[in-house]
Amino acid sequence: MKARVKWVEDRTFVGETESGHKMVFGTASGADGAKPKPGPSPMELVLIGAGGCSAYDVVHILEKGREAVEDCVVEMDAERAETDPKVFIRIHMHFIVKGRALAEAKVKRAIDLSIEKYCSATAMLSKTATVTHDFEVVDTQV
């Protein structure tokens, strides 16, 4: 895997993936952060990456099990260390999985497999952070 990051100005950067996708990111700049953020911060992207990785796994596992999954949202809450490097020390992932007559046990299994086995992003983050999760199933058949 390859990627490229180019400095644009102030605290604004553009990242480009090997597949050609580009994203603007950075942090507030100027006196006391007077200039707004141009996009997500690098650490916000790391957190989003973990959520995306796990959501992908959950949808894939449920579809493979022929579950009628229609939506998967991961709401994350994280805490970082107070000193440099300000790594994540706590991450909680709340999954909201919607579908028609989804089996709660299968949703739980899919989430557990993602967090504990398949998601490389959460595997890396769990080296410094306590990663917890819970979930809710919303039946759209009602």
PDB file of C-alpha atoms in Angstrom:
ATOM      1  CA  MET A   1       0.000   0.000   0.000  1.00  0.00           C
ATOM      2  CA  LYS A   2       1.262   3.454  -0.852  1.00  0.00           C
ATOM      3  CA  ALA A   3       0.043   6.961  -0.074  1.00  0.00           C
ATOM      4  CA  ARG A   4       1.262  10.512  -0.528  1.00  0.00           C
ATOM      5  CA  VAL A   5       0.717  13.599   1.657  1.00  0.00           C
ATOM      6  CA  LYS A   6       1.400  17.120   0.371  1.00  0.00           C
ATOM      7  CA  TRP A   7       1.503  20.270   2.451  1.00  0.00           C
ATOM      8  CA  VAL A   8      -0.788  22.944   0.963  1.00  0.00           C
ATOM      9  CA  GLU A   9      -0.523  25.882   3.397  1.00  0.00           C
ATOM     10  CA  ASP A  10      -0.751  26.689   7.099  1.00  0.00           C
ATOM     11  CA  ARG A  11      -1.854  23.371   8.665  1.00  0.00           C
ATOM     12  CA  THR A  12      -3.628  22.107   5.550  1.00  0.00           C
ATOM     13  CA  PHE A  13      -2.544  18.935   3.746  1.00  0.00           C
ATOM     14  CA  VAL A  14      -3.850  16.795   0.907  1.00  0.00           C
ATOM     15  CA  GLY A  15      -3.519  13.051   1.141  1.00  0.00           C
ATOM     16  CA  GLU A  16      -3.708  10.837  -1.910  1.00  0.00           C
ATOM     17  CA  THR A  17      -4.144   7.104  -1.871  1.00  0.00           C
ATOM     18  CA  GLU A  18      -2.533   4.669  -4.260  1.00  0.00           C
ATOM     19  CA  SER A  19      -5.964   4.255  -5.862  1.00  0.00           C
ATOM     20  CA  GLY A  20      -6.123   7.999  -6.632  1.00  0.00           C
ATOM     21  CA  HIS A  21      -8.558   9.185  -3.960  1.00  0.00           C
ATOM     22  CA  LYS A  22      -7.729  12.544  -2.401  1.00  0.00           C
ATOM     23  CA  MET A  23      -8.698  14.052   0.935  1.00  0.00           C
ATOM     24  CA  VAL A  24      -8.025  17.444   2.471  1.00  0.00           C
ATOM     25  CA  PHE A  25      -7.133  17.304   6.153  1.00  0.00           C
ATOM     26  CA  GLY A  26      -5.453  19.392   8.797  1.00  0.00           C
ATOM     27  CA  THR A  27      -5.854  21.318  11.979  1.00  0.00           C
ATOM     28  CA  ALA A  28      -6.847  24.875  12.865  1.00  0.00           C
ATOM     29  CA  SER A  29      -4.081  27.390  12.402  1.00  0.00           C
ATOM     30  CA  GLY A  30      -3.302  31.013  13.110  1.00  0.00           C
ATOM     31  CA  ALA A  31      -3.295  32.789  16.431  1.00  0.00           C
ATOM     32  CA  ASP A  32      -5.210  30.598  18.890  1.00  0.00           C
ATOM     33  CA  GLY A  33      -6.536  28.459  16.026  1.00  0.00           C
ATOM     34  CA  ALA A  34      -8.391  31.403  14.489  1.00  0.00           C
ATOM     35  CA  LYS A  35      -8.417  29.840  11.007  1.00  0.00           C
ATOM     36  CA  PRO A  36     -10.924  27.001  10.762  1.00  0.00           C
ATOM     37  CA  LYS A  37      -9.985  23.381  10.217  1.00  0.00           C
ATOM     38  CA  PRO A  38      -9.745  22.553   6.503  1.00  0.00           C
ATOM     39  CA  GLY A  39     -11.016  19.020   7.138  1.00  0.00           C
ATOM     40  CA  PRO A  40     -10.630  16.193   9.614  1.00  0.00           C
ATOM     41  CA  SER A  41      -7.462  16.033  11.696  1.00  0.00           C
ATOM     42  CA  PRO A  42      -5.098  13.099  11.163  1.00  0.00           C
ATOM     43  CA  MET A  43      -6.261  11.500  14.415  1.00  0.00           C
ATOM     44  CA  GLU A  44      -9.916  11.934  13.460  1.00  0.00           C
ATOM     45  CA  LEU A  45      -9.076  10.056  10.267  1.00  0.00           C
ATOM     46  CA  VAL A  46      -7.488   7.251  12.290  1.00  0.00           C
ATOM     47  CA  LEU A  47     -10.685   6.935  14.353  1.00  0.00           C
ATOM     48  CA  ILE A  48     -12.884   7.066  11.245  1.00  0.00           C
ATOM     49  CA  GLY A  49     -10.658   4.429   9.660  1.00  0.00           C
ATOM     50  CA  ALA A  50     -11.211   2.073  12.580  1.00  0.00           C
ATOM     51  CA  GLY A  51     -14.969   2.603  12.405  1.00  0.00           C
ATOM     52  CA  GLY A  52     -15.009   2.110   8.650  1.00  0.00           C
ATOM     53  CA  CYS A  53     -12.891  -1.028   8.882  1.00  0.00           C
ATOM     54  CA  SER A  54     -15.173  -2.576  11.465  1.00  0.00           C
ATOM     55  CA  ALA A  55     -18.439  -1.493   9.794  1.00  0.00           C
ATOM     56  CA  TYR A  56     -17.202  -3.033   6.536  1.00  0.00           C
ATOM     57  CA  ASP A  57     -16.485  -6.316   8.333  1.00  0.00           C
ATOM     58  CA  VAL A  58     -19.876  -6.392  10.055  1.00  0.00           C
ATOM     59  CA  VAL A  59     -21.821  -5.767   6.833  1.00  0.00           C
ATOM     60  CA  HIS A  60     -19.712  -8.318   4.945  1.00  0.00           C
ATOM     61  CA  ILE A  61     -20.120 -11.020   7.618  1.00  0.00           C
ATOM     62  CA  LEU A  62     -23.880 -10.459   7.906  1.00  0.00           C
ATOM     63  CA  GLU A  63     -24.378 -10.471   4.128  1.00  0.00           C
ATOM     64  CA  LYS A  64     -22.308 -13.637   3.840  1.00  0.00           C
ATOM     65  CA  GLY A  65     -24.607 -15.176   6.470  1.00  0.00           C
ATOM     66  CA  ARG A  66     -27.606 -14.131   4.332  1.00  0.00           C
ATOM     67  CA  GLU A  67     -28.884 -11.681   6.934  1.00  0.00           C
ATOM     68  CA  ALA A  68     -31.070  -8.872   5.530  1.00  0.00           C
ATOM     69  CA  VAL A  69     -28.816  -6.036   6.728  1.00  0.00           C
ATOM     70  CA  GLU A  70     -29.823  -2.585   5.459  1.00  0.00           C
ATOM     71  CA  ASP A  71     -27.674  -0.177   7.436  1.00  0.00           C
ATOM     72  CA  CYS A  72     -24.718  -0.134   9.802  1.00  0.00           C
ATOM     73  CA  VAL A  73     -23.596   2.916  11.753  1.00  0.00           C
ATOM     74  CA  VAL A  74     -20.695   3.019  14.186  1.00  0.00           C
ATOM     75  CA  GLU A  75     -20.696   5.884  16.673  1.00  0.00           C
ATOM     76  CA  MET A  76     -17.309   6.235  18.346  1.00  0.00           C
ATOM     77  CA  ASP A  77     -16.160   7.994  21.466  1.00  0.00           C
ATOM     78  CA  ALA A  78     -12.431   8.139  22.147  1.00  0.00           C
ATOM     79  CA  GLU A  79      -9.973   9.585  24.621  1.00  0.00           C
ATOM     80  CA  ARG A  80      -6.349  10.448  23.935  1.00  0.00           C
ATOM     81  CA  ALA A  81      -3.368  10.584  26.260  1.00  0.00           C
ATOM     82  CA  GLU A  82      -2.576  14.016  27.674  1.00  0.00           C
ATOM     83  CA  THR A  83       1.134  13.837  26.811  1.00  0.00           C
ATOM     84  CA  ASP A  84       2.932  13.297  23.511  1.00  0.00           C
ATOM     85  CA  PRO A  85       2.509  11.172  21.587  1.00  0.00           C
ATOM     86  CA  LYS A  86      -1.165  11.669  22.296  1.00  0.00           C
ATOM     87  CA  VAL A  87      -2.219   8.150  21.374  1.00  0.00           C
ATOM     88  CA  PHE A  88      -5.726   6.862  21.837  1.00  0.00           C
ATOM     89  CA  ILE A  89      -6.089   5.321  25.282  1.00  0.00           C
ATOM     90  CA  ARG A  90      -9.824   4.545  25.195  1.00  0.00           C
ATOM     91  CA  ILE A  91     -12.173   3.882  22.289  1.00  0.00           C
ATOM     92  CA  HIS A  92     -15.809   2.896  22.584  1.00  0.00           C
ATOM     93  CA  MET A  93     -17.662   1.775  19.467  1.00  0.00           C
ATOM     94  CA  HIS A  94     -21.469   1.725  19.459  1.00  0.00           C
ATOM     95  CA  PHE A  95     -22.915  -0.180  16.489  1.00  0.00           C
ATOM     96  CA  ILE A  96     -26.437   0.468  15.222  1.00  0.00           C
ATOM     97  CA  VAL A  97     -27.343  -2.276  12.772  1.00  0.00           C
ATOM     98  CA  LYS A  98     -30.626  -2.113  10.873  1.00  0.00           C
ATOM     99  CA  GLY A  99     -32.334  -4.749   8.822  1.00  0.00           C
ATOM    100  CA  ARG A 100     -35.290  -7.064   8.376  1.00  0.00           C
ATOM    101  CA  ALA A 101     -35.591  -9.631  11.176  1.00  0.00           C
ATOM    102  CA  LEU A 102     -31.858  -9.628  11.943  1.00  0.00           C
ATOM    103  CA  ALA A 103     -30.763 -12.316  14.372  1.00  0.00           C
ATOM    104  CA  GLU A 104     -29.273 -10.487  17.364  1.00  0.00           C
ATOM    105  CA  ALA A 105     -26.824 -13.350  18.026  1.00  0.00           C
ATOM    106  CA  LYS A 106     -25.510 -13.117  14.450  1.00  0.00           C
ATOM    107  CA  VAL A 107     -25.062  -9.346  14.741  1.00  0.00           C
ATOM    108  CA  LYS A 108     -23.160  -9.815  18.005  1.00  0.00           C
ATOM    109  CA  ARG A 109     -20.979 -12.513  16.438  1.00  0.00           C
ATOM    110  CA  ALA A 110     -20.212 -10.322  13.392  1.00  0.00           C
ATOM    111  CA  ILE A 111     -19.188  -7.393  15.608  1.00  0.00           C
ATOM    112  CA  ASP A 112     -17.102  -9.607  17.914  1.00  0.00           C
ATOM    113  CA  LEU A 113     -15.323 -11.187  14.921  1.00  0.00           C
ATOM    114  CA  SER A 114     -14.560  -7.771  13.481  1.00  0.00           C
ATOM    115  CA  ILE A 115     -13.185  -6.308  16.708  1.00  0.00           C
ATOM    116  CA  GLU A 116     -11.334  -9.412  17.855  1.00  0.00           C
ATOM    117  CA  LYS A 117     -10.123 -10.967  14.591  1.00  0.00           C
ATOM    118  CA  TYR A 118     -10.568  -9.159  11.279  1.00  0.00           C
ATOM    119  CA  CYS A 119     -10.285  -5.375  11.651  1.00  0.00           C
ATOM    120  CA  SER A 120      -6.612  -4.465  11.332  1.00  0.00           C
ATOM    121  CA  ALA A 121      -7.285  -0.860  12.389  1.00  0.00           C
ATOM    122  CA  THR A 122      -8.782  -1.797  15.750  1.00  0.00           C
ATOM    123  CA  ALA A 123      -6.065  -4.424  16.193  1.00  0.00           C
ATOM    124  CA  MET A 124      -3.415  -1.698  15.900  1.00  0.00           C
ATOM    125  CA  LEU A 125      -5.295   0.759  18.104  1.00  0.00           C
ATOM    126  CA  SER A 126      -5.846  -1.868  20.794  1.00  0.00           C
ATOM    127  CA  LYS A 127      -2.069  -1.837  21.396  1.00  0.00           C
ATOM    128  CA  THR A 128      -2.482   1.515  23.179  1.00  0.00           C
ATOM    129  CA  ALA A 129      -6.226   1.846  23.783  1.00  0.00           C
ATOM    130  CA  THR A 130      -8.865  -0.123  25.594  1.00  0.00           C
ATOM    131  CA  VAL A 131     -11.384  -0.820  22.837  1.00  0.00           C
ATOM    132  CA  THR A 132     -14.935  -1.570  23.956  1.00  0.00           C
ATOM    133  CA  HIS A 133     -18.134  -1.960  22.007  1.00  0.00           C
ATOM    134  CA  ASP A 134     -21.848  -2.468  22.274  1.00  0.00           C
ATOM    135  CA  PHE A 135     -24.657  -2.584  19.769  1.00  0.00           C
ATOM    136  CA  GLU A 136     -28.321  -2.235  19.065  1.00  0.00           C
ATOM    137  CA  VAL A 137     -30.371  -3.961  16.394  1.00  0.00           C
ATOM    138  CA  VAL A 138     -33.200  -2.077  14.707  1.00  0.00           C
ATOM    139  CA  ASP A 139     -35.787  -4.198  12.942  1.00  0.00           C
ATOM    140  CA  THR A 140     -37.025  -2.404   9.820  1.00  0.00           C
ATOM    141  CA  GLN A 141     -39.687  -5.030   9.196  1.00  0.00           C
ATOM    142  CA  VAL A 142     -41.998  -3.593  11.846  1.00  0.00           C
TER     143      VAL A 142
END
